PDB file of C-alpha atoms in Angstrom:
ATOM      1  CA  MET A 264      -0.114   0.185   0.079  1.00 65.00           C
ATOM      2  CA  LYS A 265       1.481   3.403  -1.035  1.00 79.00           C
ATOM      3  CA  ILE A 266       0.763   6.390   0.699  1.00 82.00           C
ATOM      4  CA  GLU A 267       1.602   9.893  -0.824  1.00 84.00           C
ATOM      5  CA  THR A 268       3.378  12.309   1.480  1.00 85.00           C
ATOM      6  CA  SER A 269       1.160  15.037   0.060  1.00 86.00           C
ATOM      7  CA  ASP A 270      -1.825  13.219   1.426  1.00 87.00           C
ATOM      8  CA  LEU A 271      -0.316  12.405   4.906  1.00 87.00           C
ATOM      9  CA  GLU A 272       0.517  16.697   4.810  1.00 87.00           C
ATOM     10  CA  ALA A 273      -2.869  17.800   3.750  1.00 87.00           C
ATOM     11  CA  PHE A 274      -4.256  15.562   6.956  1.00 88.00           C
ATOM     12  CA  VAL A 275      -1.899  16.798   9.351  1.00 88.00           C
ATOM     13  CA  ALA A 276      -2.507  20.588   8.067  1.00 86.00           C
ATOM     14  CA  VAL A 277      -6.407  20.152   8.501  1.00 86.00           C
ATOM     15  CA  ALA A 278      -5.636  18.138  11.665  1.00 87.00           C
ATOM     16  CA  ARG A 279      -3.817  20.926  13.420  1.00 86.00           C
ATOM     17  CA  ALA A 280      -5.985  23.164  12.127  1.00 82.00           C
ATOM     18  CA  GLY A 281      -9.458  21.684  13.068  1.00 84.00           C
ATOM     19  CA  GLY A 282     -11.326  22.880   9.622  1.00 84.00           C
ATOM     20  CA  PHE A 283     -10.394  22.782   5.697  1.00 86.00           C
ATOM     21  CA  ARG A 284     -11.186  26.481   5.758  1.00 82.00           C
ATOM     22  CA  ASP A 285      -8.630  27.347   7.874  1.00 80.00           C
ATOM     23  CA  ALA A 286      -6.046  24.500   6.600  1.00 81.00           C
ATOM     24  CA  ALA A 287      -6.647  25.882   3.711  1.00 81.00           C
ATOM     25  CA  ARG A 288      -5.664  29.991   4.679  1.00 75.00           C
ATOM     26  CA  LEU A 289      -2.783  28.547   6.245  1.00 70.00           C
ATOM     27  CA  SER A 290      -1.333  25.898   3.499  1.00 71.00           C
ATOM     28  CA  GLY A 291      -2.110  28.026   0.403  1.00 71.00           C
ATOM     29  CA  ALA A 292      -3.998  25.215  -1.094  1.00 79.00           C
ATOM     30  CA  SER A 293      -7.471  24.839  -1.534  1.00 84.00           C
ATOM     31  CA  ALA A 294     -10.010  23.348   0.470  1.00 83.00           C
ATOM     32  CA  SER A 295     -11.522  21.067  -2.225  1.00 87.00           C
ATOM     33  CA  SER A 296      -8.045  19.918  -2.373  1.00 87.00           C
ATOM     34  CA  LEU A 297      -7.389  19.476   1.013  1.00 88.00           C
ATOM     35  CA  SER A 298     -10.554  17.187   1.451  1.00 87.00           C
ATOM     36  CA  GLU A 299      -9.649  14.785  -1.739  1.00 90.00           C
ATOM     37  CA  ALA A 300      -6.608  14.383  -0.207  1.00 89.00           C
ATOM     38  CA  VAL A 301      -7.587  13.277   3.383  1.00 89.00           C
ATOM     39  CA  ARG A 302     -10.490  11.122   1.737  1.00 90.00           C
ATOM     40  CA  ARG A 303      -7.636   9.371  -0.427  1.00 90.00           C
ATOM     41  CA  LEU A 304      -5.847   8.733   2.259  1.00 88.00           C
ATOM     42  CA  GLU A 305      -9.143   6.972   4.658  1.00 88.00           C
ATOM     43  CA  THR A 306      -9.809   5.264   1.522  1.00 89.00           C
ATOM     44  CA  LYS A 307      -6.200   3.371   1.148  1.00 87.00           C
ATOM     45  CA  LEU A 308      -5.792   2.980   5.520  1.00 88.00           C
ATOM     46  CA  GLY A 309      -9.162   1.822   5.818  1.00 88.00           C
ATOM     47  CA  VAL A 310     -10.030   3.867   8.614  1.00 89.00           C
ATOM     48  CA  ARG A 311     -12.138   7.059   9.315  1.00 90.00           C
ATOM     49  CA  LEU A 312      -9.089   9.777  10.768  1.00 90.00           C
ATOM     50  CA  LEU A 313     -11.808  12.643  10.466  1.00 90.00           C
ATOM     51  CA  ASN A 314     -14.777  13.521  11.730  1.00 89.00           C
ATOM     52  CA  ARG A 315     -16.680  15.626  10.161  1.00 83.00           C
ATOM     53  CA  THR A 316     -19.514  18.026  11.284  1.00 76.00           C
ATOM     54  CA  THR A 317     -20.998  21.330   9.847  1.00 70.00           C
ATOM     55  CA  ARG A 318     -19.158  23.339  12.173  1.00 73.00           C
ATOM     56  CA  SER A 319     -15.359  21.672  13.268  1.00 76.00           C
ATOM     57  CA  VAL A 320     -13.423  18.711  12.193  1.00 85.00           C
ATOM     58  CA  ILE A 321     -12.194  16.879  14.773  1.00 87.00           C
ATOM     59  CA  ALA A 322      -9.821  13.956  14.849  1.00 88.00           C
ATOM     60  CA  THR A 323     -10.839  10.226  15.606  1.00 90.00           C
ATOM     61  CA  GLU A 324      -8.902   8.183  17.932  1.00 90.00           C
ATOM     62  CA  ALA A 325      -7.364   6.930  15.069  1.00 89.00           C
ATOM     63  CA  GLY A 326      -6.434  10.134  13.312  1.00 87.00           C
ATOM     64  CA  ARG A 327      -5.311  11.722  16.680  1.00 89.00           C
ATOM     65  CA  GLY A 328      -2.588   8.779  17.142  1.00 89.00           C
ATOM     66  CA  LEU A 329      -1.293   9.414  13.195  1.00 88.00           C
ATOM     67  CA  LEU A 330      -1.182  12.965  14.117  1.00 88.00           C
ATOM     68  CA  GLU A 331       1.113  12.435  16.726  1.00 88.00           C
ATOM     69  CA  ARG A 332       3.480  10.021  15.175  1.00 87.00           C
ATOM     70  CA  VAL A 333       3.789  11.957  11.903  1.00 86.00           C
ATOM     71  CA  GLY A 334       3.069  15.341  12.908  1.00 84.00           C
ATOM     72  CA  PRO A 335       6.988  15.555  14.559  1.00 84.00           C
ATOM     73  CA  ALA A 336       8.214  13.806  11.589  1.00 83.00           C
ATOM     74  CA  PHE A 337       6.820  16.518   9.213  1.00 78.00           C
ATOM     75  CA  ASP A 338       8.153  19.542  11.901  1.00 77.00           C
ATOM     76  CA  GLU A 339      11.644  17.612  11.568  1.00 78.00           C
ATOM     77  CA  MET A 340      11.594  17.690   7.884  1.00 79.00           C
ATOM     78  CA  GLU A 341      10.730  21.210   7.518  1.00 74.00           C
ATOM     79  CA  ALA A 342      13.614  21.778   9.728  1.00 71.00           C
ATOM     80  CA  ALA A 343      16.132  20.130   8.087  1.00 73.00           C
ATOM     81  CA  LEU A 344      15.144  22.197   5.123  1.00 70.00           C
ATOM     82  CA  ASP A 345      15.642  25.462   7.003  1.00 65.00           C
ATOM     83  CA  VAL A 346      18.794  24.148   8.057  1.00 66.00           C
ATOM     84  CA  VAL A 347      19.868  23.747   4.729  1.00 68.00           C
ATOM     85  CA  ASN A 348      18.159  27.238   3.778  1.00 61.00           C
ATOM     86  CA  GLY A 349      20.865  29.088   6.290  1.00 59.00           C
ATOM     87  CA  TYR A 350      23.447  28.222   3.652  1.00 56.00           C
ATOM     88  CA  ARG A 351      21.740  30.752   1.322  1.00 58.00           C
ATOM     89  CA  ASP A 352      22.877  34.148   0.887  1.00 58.00           C
ATOM     90  CA  ARG A 353      19.641  34.980   1.411  1.00 72.00           C
ATOM     91  CA  PRO A 354      16.463  32.958   3.372  1.00 82.00           C
ATOM     92  CA  VAL A 355      13.961  32.313   1.134  1.00 85.00           C
ATOM     93  CA  GLY A 356      10.608  30.906   2.057  1.00 86.00           C
ATOM     94  CA  SER A 357       7.539  32.100   4.148  1.00 90.00           C
ATOM     95  CA  LEU A 358       7.060  33.817   7.360  1.00 93.00           C
ATOM     96  CA  ARG A 359       3.479  34.091   9.341  1.00 91.00           C
ATOM     97  CA  LEU A 360       2.878  36.134  12.078  1.00 93.00           C
ATOM     98  CA  ASN A 361       0.346  36.857  14.429  1.00 90.00           C
ATOM     99  CA  VAL A 362      -0.715  39.645  15.747  1.00 91.00           C
ATOM    100  CA  PRO A 363      -3.257  42.145  17.459  1.00 89.00           C
ATOM    101  CA  ALA A 364      -4.669  44.918  15.665  1.00 88.00           C
ATOM    102  CA  SER A 365      -2.738  47.700  17.280  1.00 88.00           C
ATOM    103  CA  ALA A 366       0.975  45.991  16.535  1.00 90.00           C
ATOM    104  CA  ALA A 367       0.268  45.977  12.651  1.00 91.00           C
ATOM    105  CA  ARG A 368      -1.468  49.386  13.080  1.00 90.00           C
ATOM    106  CA  LEU A 369       1.543  51.052  15.098  1.00 90.00           C
ATOM    107  CA  VAL A 370       4.781  48.794  15.512  1.00 92.00           C
ATOM    108  CA  LEU A 371       4.789  46.414  11.704  1.00 94.00           C
ATOM    109  CA  PRO A 372       4.678  49.719   9.417  1.00 93.00           C
ATOM    110  CA  HIS A 373       7.858  50.496  10.535  1.00 91.00           C
ATOM    111  CA  ILE A 374       9.658  47.635  10.035  1.00 94.00           C
ATOM    112  CA  VAL A 375       8.076  45.661   7.523  1.00 95.00           C
ATOM    113  CA  PRO A 376       9.002  47.571   3.978  1.00 95.00           C
ATOM    114  CA  GLU A 377      12.437  47.418   5.049  1.00 94.00           C
ATOM    115  CA  PHE A 378      12.731  44.070   5.853  1.00 95.00           C
ATOM    116  CA  LEU A 379      10.803  43.184   2.948  1.00 95.00           C
ATOM    117  CA  LYS A 380      13.895  45.132   1.038  1.00 94.00           C
ATOM    118  CA  ALA A 381      16.613  43.364   2.644  1.00 92.00           C
ATOM    119  CA  TYR A 382      15.091  40.147   2.349  1.00 92.00           C
ATOM    120  CA  PRO A 383      13.168  39.626  -0.999  1.00 93.00           C
ATOM    121  CA  ASP A 384      12.701  36.206  -0.753  1.00 91.00           C
ATOM    122  CA  VAL A 385      10.749  36.051   2.129  1.00 93.00           C
ATOM    123  CA  ARG A 386       7.042  36.142   2.011  1.00 93.00           C
ATOM    124  CA  LEU A 387       5.084  37.875   5.506  1.00 95.00           C
ATOM    125  CA  GLU A 388       1.947  37.095   5.625  1.00 93.00           C
ATOM    126  CA  VAL A 389       0.048  38.967   8.757  1.00 93.00           C
ATOM    127  CA  MET A 390      -2.976  37.694  10.482  1.00 89.00           C
ATOM    128  CA  THR A 391      -4.341  40.085  13.426  1.00 86.00           C
ATOM    129  CA  ASP A 392      -6.254  38.299  16.384  1.00 82.00           C
ATOM    130  CA  GLU A 393      -6.623  39.688  19.655  1.00 73.00           C
ATOM    131  CA  SER A 394      -6.770  37.022  22.016  1.00 70.00           C
ATOM    132  CA  PHE A 395      -3.331  35.009  22.946  1.00 64.00           C
ATOM    133  CA  VAL A 396      -2.940  32.245  20.830  1.00 66.00           C
ATOM    134  CA  ASP A 397      -0.691  28.976  20.297  1.00 70.00           C
ATOM    135  CA  VAL A 398       1.127  30.154  17.084  1.00 73.00           C
ATOM    136  CA  LEU A 399       2.206  26.722  16.094  1.00 68.00           C
ATOM    137  CA  LYS A 400      -1.641  25.574  16.157  1.00 68.00           C
ATOM    138  CA  ALA A 401      -2.644  28.551  14.456  1.00 73.00           C
ATOM    139  CA  GLY A 402      -0.363  27.614  11.603  1.00 77.00           C
ATOM    140  CA  CYS A 403       2.227  30.693  12.338  1.00 85.00           C
ATOM    141  CA  ASP A 404       5.823  30.919  12.978  1.00 88.00           C
ATOM    142  CA  ALA A 405       5.645  34.073  15.492  1.00 90.00           C
ATOM    143  CA  GLY A 406       3.065  36.493  16.836  1.00 90.00           C
ATOM    144  CA  ILE A 407       3.466  39.617  18.535  1.00 91.00           C
ATOM    145  CA  ARG A 408       1.899  40.348  22.564  1.00 88.00           C
ATOM    146  CA  TYR A 409       2.711  42.158  25.531  1.00 83.00           C
ATOM    147  CA  GLU A 410       4.463  40.962  28.363  1.00 73.00           C
ATOM    148  CA  GLU A 411       1.674  39.929  30.536  1.00 60.00           C
ATOM    149  CA  ARG A 412       0.147  37.815  27.943  1.00 59.00           C
ATOM    150  CA  LEU A 413       2.995  35.774  27.151  1.00 61.00           C
ATOM    151  CA  GLU A 414       3.249  32.574  28.154  1.00 63.00           C
ATOM    152  CA  GLN A 415       6.387  31.316  30.369  1.00 62.00           C
ATOM    153  CA  ASP A 416       8.018  28.747  28.023  1.00 69.00           C
ATOM    154  CA  MET A 417       7.637  30.983  24.734  1.00 78.00           C
ATOM    155  CA  ILE A 418      10.994  32.747  23.704  1.00 85.00           C
ATOM    156  CA  ALA A 419      10.440  36.746  23.703  1.00 87.00           C
ATOM    157  CA  VAL A 420      12.649  39.669  21.635  1.00 90.00           C
ATOM    158  CA  PRO A 421      11.428  43.237  22.064  1.00 91.00           C
ATOM    159  CA  ILE A 422       9.895  44.928  19.359  1.00 93.00           C
ATOM    160  CA  GLY A 423       8.262  48.619  18.181  1.00 87.00           C
ATOM    161  CA  PRO A 424       9.177  51.232  21.069  1.00 87.00           C
ATOM    162  CA  ARG A 425       9.804  50.143  24.400  1.00 87.00           C
ATOM    163  CA  VAL A 426       7.079  52.199  26.383  1.00 89.00           C
ATOM    164  CA  GLN A 427       3.751  52.776  25.475  1.00 91.00           C
ATOM    165  CA  CYS A 428       0.680  54.649  27.094  1.00 94.00           C
ATOM    166  CA  PHE A 429      -2.915  54.824  26.534  1.00 95.00           C
ATOM    167  CA  ALA A 430      -4.430  58.314  25.839  1.00 97.00           C
ATOM    168  CA  ALA A 431      -8.319  59.420  26.848  1.00 98.00           C
ATOM    169  CA  ALA A 432      -9.420  62.508  24.314  1.00 98.00           C
ATOM    170  CA  ALA A 433     -13.349  63.666  22.850  1.00 98.00           C
ATOM    171  CA  SER A 434     -13.837  66.525  20.655  1.00 98.00           C
ATOM    172  CA  PRO A 435     -13.721  70.077  21.872  1.00 98.00           C
ATOM    173  CA  ALA A 436     -17.383  70.195  21.090  1.00 97.00           C
ATOM    174  CA  TYR A 437     -18.114  67.415  22.866  1.00 98.00           C
ATOM    175  CA  LEU A 438     -16.554  68.866  25.851  1.00 98.00           C
ATOM    176  CA  ASP A 439     -17.431  72.377  25.695  1.00 97.00           C
ATOM    177  CA  ARG A 440     -21.312  70.633  25.916  1.00 97.00           C
ATOM    178  CA  HIS A 441     -20.073  68.204  28.844  1.00 97.00           C
ATOM    179  CA  GLY A 442     -16.984  69.593  30.640  1.00 96.00           C
ATOM    180  CA  ARG A 443     -13.875  68.749  31.337  1.00 97.00           C
ATOM    181  CA  PRO A 444     -12.960  65.652  33.254  1.00 97.00           C
ATOM    182  CA  GLU A 445     -10.661  66.739  36.197  1.00 96.00           C
ATOM    183  CA  HIS A 446     -10.636  62.704  37.685  1.00 97.00           C
ATOM    184  CA  PRO A 447     -10.859  59.327  35.891  1.00 97.00           C
ATOM    185  CA  ARG A 448     -13.990  58.856  38.153  1.00 97.00           C
ATOM    186  CA  ASP A 449     -15.833  62.185  36.627  1.00 97.00           C
ATOM    187  CA  LEU A 450     -15.826  59.771  33.470  1.00 97.00           C
ATOM    188  CA  LEU A 451     -18.774  57.934  35.346  1.00 97.00           C
ATOM    189  CA  ASN A 452     -20.655  60.920  34.210  1.00 96.00           C
ATOM    190  CA  HIS A 453     -19.629  61.031  30.497  1.00 97.00           C
ATOM    191  CA  ALA A 454     -20.877  59.151  27.294  1.00 97.00           C
ATOM    192  CA  CYS A 455     -17.583  56.628  26.666  1.00 97.00           C
ATOM    193  CA  VAL A 456     -16.568  54.642  23.885  1.00 97.00           C
ATOM    194  CA  ARG A 457     -15.829  51.244  24.876  1.00 96.00           C
ATOM    195  CA  HIS A 458     -14.039  48.501  23.316  1.00 94.00           C
ATOM    196  CA  ARG A 459     -15.003  44.712  23.805  1.00 91.00           C
ATOM    197  CA  PHE A 460     -12.518  41.735  22.990  1.00 86.00           C
ATOM    198  CA  SER A 461     -13.380  38.745  21.137  1.00 80.00           C
ATOM    199  CA  SER A 462     -14.146  37.068  24.422  1.00 79.00           C
ATOM    200  CA  GLY A 463     -16.774  39.300  25.287  1.00 86.00           C
ATOM    201  CA  ARG A 464     -14.578  40.979  28.288  1.00 87.00           C
ATOM    202  CA  MET A 465     -14.602  44.675  28.242  1.00 92.00           C
ATOM    203  CA  PRO A 466     -11.889  46.079  30.480  1.00 90.00           C
ATOM    204  CA  PRO A 467     -12.273  48.901  32.734  1.00 95.00           C
ATOM    205  CA  TRP A 468     -10.001  52.121  31.903  1.00 96.00           C
ATOM    206  CA  GLU A 469      -6.856  52.137  34.303  1.00 96.00           C
ATOM    207  CA  PHE A 470      -5.226  55.802  35.159  1.00 97.00           C
ATOM    208  CA  GLU A 471      -2.511  56.278  37.353  1.00 96.00           C
ATOM    209  CA  LYS A 472      -0.795  59.737  38.688  1.00 94.00           C
ATOM    210  CA  ASP A 473       1.759  59.925  41.419  1.00 92.00           C
ATOM    211  CA  GLY A 474       1.391  56.552  42.338  1.00 88.00           C
ATOM    212  CA  GLU A 475      -2.724  56.511  42.352  1.00 92.00           C
ATOM    213  CA  LEU A 476      -4.100  53.930  40.559  1.00 95.00           C
ATOM    214  CA  VAL A 477      -7.808  54.389  39.698  1.00 96.00           C
ATOM    215  CA  ALA A 478     -10.142  51.665  37.411  1.00 96.00           C
ATOM    216  CA  VAL A 479     -13.173  53.061  36.133  1.00 97.00           C
ATOM    217  CA  ASP A 480     -16.180  51.223  33.991  1.00 96.00           C
ATOM    218  CA  PRO A 481     -17.664  53.971  32.320  1.00 96.00           C
ATOM    219  CA  THR A 482     -21.009  53.605  29.794  1.00 95.00           C
ATOM    220  CA  GLY A 483     -21.589  55.325  26.412  1.00 95.00           C
ATOM    221  CA  PRO A 484     -23.227  54.772  23.160  1.00 95.00           C
ATOM    222  CA  LEU A 485     -21.069  52.691  21.494  1.00 96.00           C
ATOM    223  CA  ILE A 486     -19.518  49.973  22.260  1.00 95.00           C
ATOM    224  CA  VAL A 487     -16.885  48.358  19.134  1.00 94.00           C
ATOM    225  CA  GLN A 488     -14.788  45.192  18.659  1.00 89.00           C
ATOM    226  CA  ALA A 489     -11.325  45.472  20.224  1.00 86.00           C
ATOM    227  CA  GLY A 490      -8.343  46.044  17.257  1.00 80.00           C
ATOM    228  CA  GLY A 491     -10.982  45.477  14.497  1.00 78.00           C
ATOM    229  CA  ALA A 492     -13.374  48.700  14.832  1.00 87.00           C
ATOM    230  CA  SER A 493     -10.861  51.076  16.187  1.00 90.00           C
ATOM    231  CA  ASP A 494     -11.275  53.504  14.186  1.00 92.00           C
ATOM    232  CA  LEU A 495     -15.089  53.533  14.471  1.00 95.00           C
ATOM    233  CA  ALA A 496     -14.308  54.576  17.966  1.00 95.00           C
ATOM    234  CA  ILE A 497     -12.285  57.078  16.995  1.00 96.00           C
ATOM    235  CA  ASP A 498     -14.931  58.856  14.504  1.00 97.00           C
ATOM    236  CA  ALA A 499     -17.317  58.340  16.926  1.00 97.00           C
ATOM    237  CA  ALA A 500     -15.279  60.762  19.112  1.00 97.00           C
ATOM    238  CA  VAL A 501     -14.202  63.040  16.688  1.00 98.00           C
ATOM    239  CA  GLN A 502     -18.044  63.214  15.859  1.00 97.00           C
ATOM    240  CA  GLY A 503     -19.041  64.330  19.553  1.00 97.00           C
ATOM    241  CA  LEU A 504     -20.504  61.334  20.858  1.00 97.00           C
ATOM    242  CA  GLY A 505     -18.327  60.896  23.476  1.00 97.00           C
ATOM    243  CA  VAL A 506     -14.663  60.379  25.366  1.00 98.00           C
ATOM    244  CA  VAL A 507     -12.940  57.420  23.393  1.00 98.00           C
ATOM    245  CA  SER A 508      -9.588  55.514  25.086  1.00 97.00           C
ATOM    246  CA  LEU A 509      -6.972  54.017  23.210  1.00 96.00           C
ATOM    247  CA  PHE A 510      -3.242  53.594  22.216  1.00 94.00           C
ATOM    248  CA  GLU A 511      -1.882  57.213  22.663  1.00 95.00           C
ATOM    249  CA  GLN A 512       0.148  57.005  19.037  1.00 93.00           C
ATOM    250  CA  TRP A 513      -3.241  55.573  17.479  1.00 94.00           C
ATOM    251  CA  LEU A 514      -5.108  59.175  18.389  1.00 96.00           C
ATOM    252  CA  ARG A 515      -1.757  61.190  18.263  1.00 96.00           C
ATOM    253  CA  PRO A 516      -2.627  62.739  14.541  1.00 96.00           C
ATOM    254  CA  TYR A 517      -6.328  63.422  15.784  1.00 97.00           C
ATOM    255  CA  LEU A 518      -4.850  65.048  18.992  1.00 97.00           C
ATOM    256  CA  GLU A 519      -2.248  66.909  16.491  1.00 97.00           C
ATOM    257  CA  SER A 520      -4.987  68.238  14.238  1.00 97.00           C
ATOM    258  CA  GLY A 521      -7.360  69.553  16.913  1.00 97.00           C
ATOM    259  CA  ALA A 522      -9.769  67.074  15.966  1.00 98.00           C
ATOM    260  CA  LEU A 523      -9.657  65.292  19.435  1.00 98.00           C
ATOM    261  CA  GLU A 524      -8.948  67.163  22.456  1.00 98.00           C
ATOM    262  CA  PRO A 525      -6.741  65.212  25.524  1.00 98.00           C
ATOM    263  CA  VAL A 526      -8.599  64.254  28.633  1.00 98.00           C
ATOM    264  CA  LEU A 527      -7.054  63.743  32.068  1.00 98.00           C
ATOM    265  CA  GLU A 528      -3.434  63.895  30.131  1.00 97.00           C
ATOM    266  CA  PRO A 529      -1.540  63.753  33.197  1.00 96.00           C
ATOM    267  CA  TRP A 530      -3.212  60.192  34.286  1.00 97.00           C
ATOM    268  CA  TRP A 531      -2.415  58.670  31.369  1.00 97.00           C
ATOM    269  CA  PRO A 532      -0.860  55.058  32.246  1.00 95.00           C
ATOM    270  CA  ARG A 533       2.289  54.054  30.873  1.00 93.00           C
ATOM    271  CA  PHE A 534       3.668  50.387  30.179  1.00 89.00           C
ATOM    272  CA  SER A 535       5.814  48.676  28.366  1.00 88.00           C
ATOM    273  CA  GLY A 536       6.151  48.228  24.653  1.00 89.00           C
ATOM    274  CA  PRO A 537       5.159  44.508  22.847  1.00 91.00           C
ATOM    275  CA  PHE A 538       7.460  41.512  22.376  1.00 91.00           C
ATOM    276  CA  LEU A 539       8.271  39.364  19.357  1.00 92.00           C
ATOM    277  CA  TYR A 540       7.241  35.554  20.688  1.00 89.00           C
ATOM    278  CA  TYR A 541       8.091  32.453  19.036  1.00 86.00           C
ATOM    279  CA  PRO A 542       8.311  28.875  20.677  1.00 80.00           C
ATOM    280  CA  GLY A 543      11.419  27.641  22.229  1.00 68.00           C
ATOM    281  CA  ARG A 544      12.880  24.971  20.132  1.00 58.00           C
ATOM    282  CA  ARG A 545      15.767  23.918  18.739  1.00 56.00           C
ATOM    283  CA  LEU A 546      15.976  25.032  15.147  1.00 66.00           C
ATOM    284  CA  VAL A 547      14.566  28.220  14.507  1.00 79.00           C
ATOM    285  CA  PRO A 548      12.699  28.345  10.680  1.00 81.00           C
ATOM    286  CA  ALA A 549      15.420  30.737   8.417  1.00 85.00           C
ATOM    287  CA  PRO A 550      12.978  33.496   7.077  1.00 90.00           C
ATOM    288  CA  LEU A 551      11.744  34.083  11.612  1.00 91.00           C
ATOM    289  CA  ARG A 552      15.444  34.268  12.271  1.00 89.00           C
ATOM    290  CA  ALA A 553      16.398  36.896   9.683  1.00 92.00           C
ATOM    291  CA  PHE A 554      13.370  38.624  11.065  1.00 95.00           C
ATOM    292  CA  ILE A 555      14.238  38.210  15.110  1.00 93.00           C
ATOM    293  CA  ASP A 556      17.962  39.620  13.796  1.00 91.00           C
ATOM    294  CA  PHE A 557      16.538  42.393  11.924  1.00 94.00           C
ATOM    295  CA  ILE A 558      14.581  43.917  14.314  1.00 93.00           C
ATOM    296  CA  LYS A 559      17.596  43.431  17.220  1.00 87.00           C
ATOM    297  CA  THR A 560      19.306  45.058  14.390  1.00 83.00           C
ATOM    298  CA  PHE A 561      16.262  47.884  14.053  1.00 70.00           C
ATOM    299  CA  GLN A 562      15.873  48.848  17.007  1.00 65.00           C
ATOM    300  CA  ALA A 563      19.392  48.962  17.874  1.00 55.00           C
TER     301      ALA A 563
END
């Protein structure tokens, strides 16, 4: 019985992604070709490897056993190819990053163009996600997150500004109508534009001044998804719907133009900047190693 390596590779991709569409997006193959490859493999083996429903694809007991044995083998094959890639004058291949929208908006634009000019044979794919994810399970080589959201077994490398802060702002017209807050608790009497994460969590707004920490949970006419709809939140604030709180760097153009006015600026909290993180493993893919070396030099 001859089993095609490509069929096994398709099975591993689908089993790890938990679905044909996600596997197709991550691998670059079509969902139909992956489905046909898995069906062909199951027919040759005479056993079902994946249980398929309209909502999910889950490996059977036989599928899990196969994945446990062949998955590491494919990882080793990729690592071996990375060793060869390391001997090239310039790294070749794909680099997939999982990042929050704030990093895609505020950090990567200052790095990616110059990196791709330096490494024209690397193809970079950036996926945005506000939650912490298993980068390997998501089909990514590395991710960008903040220190409090990093797992201990990850290797972390600083990327982007080392100090950032959250800012609060509102349109001058709104503040003229409703008054200018002097203390964070004053926001409880104001309309505020809030952000909610995909997990459903809507974190309170935190402020700090002279060692005093204050967290408030204001209400308002608009709640948007964190990251993906932040521009809508800013537009709403510019139109006078209320106070918005977001990365200061994100709000800076509107503050400089006068479309928004700083609110409680002495209370804006500062925090450490983001990190590029990746699993600690023996061999790092050549495109990722090039990116790590580049950001270290870029920030030097």
